[in-house]
PDB file of C-alpha atoms in Angstrom:
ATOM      1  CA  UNK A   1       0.000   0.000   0.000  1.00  0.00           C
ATOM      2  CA  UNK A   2       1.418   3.279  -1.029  1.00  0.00           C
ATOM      3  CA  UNK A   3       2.211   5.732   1.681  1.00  0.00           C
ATOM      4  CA  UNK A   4      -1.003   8.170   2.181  1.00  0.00           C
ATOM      5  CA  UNK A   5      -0.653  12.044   0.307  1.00  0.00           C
ATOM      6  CA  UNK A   6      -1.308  14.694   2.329  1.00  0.00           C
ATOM      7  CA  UNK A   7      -4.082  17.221   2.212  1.00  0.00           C
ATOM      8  CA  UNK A   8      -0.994  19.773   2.500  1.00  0.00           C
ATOM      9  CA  UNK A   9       0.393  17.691  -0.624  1.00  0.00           C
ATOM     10  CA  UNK A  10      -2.162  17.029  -2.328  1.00  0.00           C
ATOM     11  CA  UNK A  11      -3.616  20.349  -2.283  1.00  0.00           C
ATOM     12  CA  UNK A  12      -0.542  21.856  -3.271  1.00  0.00           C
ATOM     13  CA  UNK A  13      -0.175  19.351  -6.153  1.00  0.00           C
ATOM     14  CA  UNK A  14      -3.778  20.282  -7.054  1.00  0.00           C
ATOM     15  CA  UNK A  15      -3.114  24.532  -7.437  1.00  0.00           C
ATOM     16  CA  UNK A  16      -0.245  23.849  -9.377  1.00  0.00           C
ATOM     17  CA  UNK A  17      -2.239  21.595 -11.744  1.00  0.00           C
ATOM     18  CA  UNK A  18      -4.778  24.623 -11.746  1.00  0.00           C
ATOM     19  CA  UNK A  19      -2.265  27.378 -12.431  1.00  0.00           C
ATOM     20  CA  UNK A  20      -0.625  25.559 -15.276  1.00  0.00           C
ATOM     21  CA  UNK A  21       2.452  24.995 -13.878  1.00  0.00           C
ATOM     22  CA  UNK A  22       2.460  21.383 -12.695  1.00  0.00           C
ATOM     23  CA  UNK A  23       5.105  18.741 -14.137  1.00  0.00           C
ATOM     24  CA  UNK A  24       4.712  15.243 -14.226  1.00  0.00           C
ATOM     25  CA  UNK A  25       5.545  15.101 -10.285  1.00  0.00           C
ATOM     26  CA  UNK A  26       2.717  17.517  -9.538  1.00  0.00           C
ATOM     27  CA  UNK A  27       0.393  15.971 -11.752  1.00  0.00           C
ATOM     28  CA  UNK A  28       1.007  12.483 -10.482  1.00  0.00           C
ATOM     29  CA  UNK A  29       0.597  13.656  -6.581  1.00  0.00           C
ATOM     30  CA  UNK A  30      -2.596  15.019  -7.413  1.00  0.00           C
ATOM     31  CA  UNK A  31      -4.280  12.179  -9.561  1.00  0.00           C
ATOM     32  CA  UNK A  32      -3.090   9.790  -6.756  1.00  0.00           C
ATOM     33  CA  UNK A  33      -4.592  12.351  -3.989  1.00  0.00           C
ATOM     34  CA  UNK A  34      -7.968  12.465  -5.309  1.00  0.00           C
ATOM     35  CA  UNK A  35      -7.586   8.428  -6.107  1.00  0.00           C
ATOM     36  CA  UNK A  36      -7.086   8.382  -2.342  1.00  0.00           C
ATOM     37  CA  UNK A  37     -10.315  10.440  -1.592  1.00  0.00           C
ATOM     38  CA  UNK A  38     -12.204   8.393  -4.061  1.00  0.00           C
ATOM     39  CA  UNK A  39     -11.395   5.456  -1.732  1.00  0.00           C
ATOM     40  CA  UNK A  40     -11.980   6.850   1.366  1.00  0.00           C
ATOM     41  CA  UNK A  41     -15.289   8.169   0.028  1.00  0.00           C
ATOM     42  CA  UNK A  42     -16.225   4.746  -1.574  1.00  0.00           C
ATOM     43  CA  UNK A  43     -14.823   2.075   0.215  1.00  0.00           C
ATOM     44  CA  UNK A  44     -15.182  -1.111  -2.067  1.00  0.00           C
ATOM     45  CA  UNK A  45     -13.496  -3.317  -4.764  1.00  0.00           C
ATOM     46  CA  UNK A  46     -16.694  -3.469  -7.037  1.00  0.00           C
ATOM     47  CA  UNK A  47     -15.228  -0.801 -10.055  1.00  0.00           C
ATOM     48  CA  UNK A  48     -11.238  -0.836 -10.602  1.00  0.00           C
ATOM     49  CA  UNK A  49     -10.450   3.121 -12.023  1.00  0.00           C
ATOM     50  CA  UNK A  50      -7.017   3.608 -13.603  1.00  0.00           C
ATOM     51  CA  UNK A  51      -5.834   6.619 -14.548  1.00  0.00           C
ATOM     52  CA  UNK A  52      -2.369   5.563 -16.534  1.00  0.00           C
ATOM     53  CA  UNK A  53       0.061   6.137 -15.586  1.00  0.00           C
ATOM     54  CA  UNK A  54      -0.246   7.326 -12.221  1.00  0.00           C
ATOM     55  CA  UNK A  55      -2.301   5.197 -10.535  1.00  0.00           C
ATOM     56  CA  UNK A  56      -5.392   2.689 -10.058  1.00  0.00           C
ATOM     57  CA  UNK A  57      -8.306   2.047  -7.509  1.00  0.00           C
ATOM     58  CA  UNK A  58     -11.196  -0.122  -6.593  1.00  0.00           C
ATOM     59  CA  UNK A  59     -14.078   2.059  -5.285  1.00  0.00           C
ATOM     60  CA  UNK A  60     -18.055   0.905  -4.391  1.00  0.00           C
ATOM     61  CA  UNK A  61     -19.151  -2.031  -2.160  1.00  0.00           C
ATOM     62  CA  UNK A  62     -20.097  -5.051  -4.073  1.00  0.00           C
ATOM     63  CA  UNK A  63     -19.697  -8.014  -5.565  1.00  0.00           C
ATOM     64  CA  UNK A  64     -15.676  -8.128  -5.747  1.00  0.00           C
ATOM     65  CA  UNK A  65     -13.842  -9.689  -8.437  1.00  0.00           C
ATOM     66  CA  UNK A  66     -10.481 -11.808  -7.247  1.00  0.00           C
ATOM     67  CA  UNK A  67      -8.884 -12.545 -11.090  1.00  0.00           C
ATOM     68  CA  UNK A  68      -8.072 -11.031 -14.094  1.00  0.00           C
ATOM     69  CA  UNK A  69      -9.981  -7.891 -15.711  1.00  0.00           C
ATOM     70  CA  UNK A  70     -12.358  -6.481 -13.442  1.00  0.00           C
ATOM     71  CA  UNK A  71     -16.108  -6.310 -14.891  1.00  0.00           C
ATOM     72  CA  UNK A  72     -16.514  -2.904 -13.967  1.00  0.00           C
ATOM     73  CA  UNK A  73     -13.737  -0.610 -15.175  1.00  0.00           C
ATOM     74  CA  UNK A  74     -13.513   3.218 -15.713  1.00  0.00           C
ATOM     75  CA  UNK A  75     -10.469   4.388 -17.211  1.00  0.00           C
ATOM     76  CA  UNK A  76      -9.375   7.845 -18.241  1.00  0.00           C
ATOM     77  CA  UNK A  77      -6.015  10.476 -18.968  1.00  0.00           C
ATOM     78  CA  UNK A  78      -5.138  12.250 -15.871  1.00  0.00           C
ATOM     79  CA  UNK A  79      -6.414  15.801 -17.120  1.00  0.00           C
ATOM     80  CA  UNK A  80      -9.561  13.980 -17.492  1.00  0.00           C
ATOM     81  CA  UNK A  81     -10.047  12.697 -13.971  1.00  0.00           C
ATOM     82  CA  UNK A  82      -8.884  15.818 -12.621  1.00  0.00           C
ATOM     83  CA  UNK A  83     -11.114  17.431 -13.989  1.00  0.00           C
ATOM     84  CA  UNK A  84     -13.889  14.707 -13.204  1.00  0.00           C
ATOM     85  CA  UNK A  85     -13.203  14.918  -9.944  1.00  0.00           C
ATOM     86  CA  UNK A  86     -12.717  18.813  -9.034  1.00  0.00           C
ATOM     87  CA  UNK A  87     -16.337  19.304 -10.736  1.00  0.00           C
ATOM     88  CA  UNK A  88     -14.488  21.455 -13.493  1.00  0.00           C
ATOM     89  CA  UNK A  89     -16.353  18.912 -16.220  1.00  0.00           C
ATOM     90  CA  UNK A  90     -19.437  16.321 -16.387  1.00  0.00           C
ATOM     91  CA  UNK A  91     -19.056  13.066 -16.786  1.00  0.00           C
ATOM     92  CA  UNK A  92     -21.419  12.610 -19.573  1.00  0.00           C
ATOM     93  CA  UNK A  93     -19.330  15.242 -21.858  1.00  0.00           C
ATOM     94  CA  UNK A  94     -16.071  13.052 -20.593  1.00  0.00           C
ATOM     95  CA  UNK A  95     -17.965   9.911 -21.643  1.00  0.00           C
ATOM     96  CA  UNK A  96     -19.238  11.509 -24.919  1.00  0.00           C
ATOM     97  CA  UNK A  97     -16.402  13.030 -26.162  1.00  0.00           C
ATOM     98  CA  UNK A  98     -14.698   9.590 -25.443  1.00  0.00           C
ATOM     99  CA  UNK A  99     -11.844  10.841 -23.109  1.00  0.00           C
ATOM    100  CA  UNK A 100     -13.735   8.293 -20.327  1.00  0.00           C
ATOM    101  CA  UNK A 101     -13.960   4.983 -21.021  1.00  0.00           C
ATOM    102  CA  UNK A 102     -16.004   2.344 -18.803  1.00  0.00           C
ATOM    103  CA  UNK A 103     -17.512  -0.840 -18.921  1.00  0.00           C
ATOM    104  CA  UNK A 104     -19.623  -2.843 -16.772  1.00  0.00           C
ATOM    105  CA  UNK A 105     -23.206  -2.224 -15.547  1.00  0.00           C
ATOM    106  CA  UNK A 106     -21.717  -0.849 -12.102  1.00  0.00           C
ATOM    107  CA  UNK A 107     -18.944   1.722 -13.718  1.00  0.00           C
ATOM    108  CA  UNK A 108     -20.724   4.965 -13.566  1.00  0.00           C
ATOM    109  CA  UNK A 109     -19.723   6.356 -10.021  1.00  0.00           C
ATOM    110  CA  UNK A 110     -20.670  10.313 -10.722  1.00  0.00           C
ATOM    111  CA  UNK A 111     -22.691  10.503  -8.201  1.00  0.00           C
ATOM    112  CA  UNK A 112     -19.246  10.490  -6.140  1.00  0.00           C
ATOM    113  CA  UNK A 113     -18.093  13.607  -8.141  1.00  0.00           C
ATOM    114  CA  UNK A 114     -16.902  16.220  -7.542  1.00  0.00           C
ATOM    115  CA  UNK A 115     -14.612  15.113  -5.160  1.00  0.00           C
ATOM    116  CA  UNK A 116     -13.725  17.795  -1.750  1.00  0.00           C
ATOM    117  CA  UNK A 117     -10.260  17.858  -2.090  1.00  0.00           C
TER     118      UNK A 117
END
């Protein structure tokens, strides 16, 4: 289990992904923040999210799958799920315009989003 990010860290990560001047560092803190809030807000290993390549979780209480790909899978860029998950886009324009991708009758978890970083 990866050490947990800081709301100090991952807040900081998040501004500098706001003000344009996050690197790859930055940008990686702050998908794997708000993958970390996603958890704690959704406990569960019912739909696996990966956001390559800085990270994957399993969110939502349910049936849980122990091998190979997971039925329910929701997988996007990291602007993307930044985005998602500070409220600055919808997931039905991410899942139109085909920068979401995800499969399986449980995958939709927008009623999660925004996140409160």
């Amino acid at each position: 289990m990866p050490p947990k990010i800081t709301t100090e860290a991952g807040r900081a990560a998040l501004g500098a992904v706001a003000d344009g001047t996050a690197g790859r560092p930055e940008t990686a803190t702050a998908v794997r923040y708000l993958l970390q809030l996603l958890a704690e807000k959704a406990p569960g290993a019912t739909v696996e999210v990966r956001v390559p390549p800085f990270g994957a979780t399993q969110i939502i209480e349910g049936p849980r799958h122990t091998r190979g790909t997971p039925p329910n899978v929701v997988e996007m860029d990291a602007a993307t799920f930044i985005e998602l998950a500070t409220g600055v886009s919808g997931w039905s324009d991410a899942e139109t315009s085909g920068a979401l991708r995800a499969s399986g009758v449980r995958a939709d978890f927008s009623h999660l989003l925004p996140l409160r970083p």
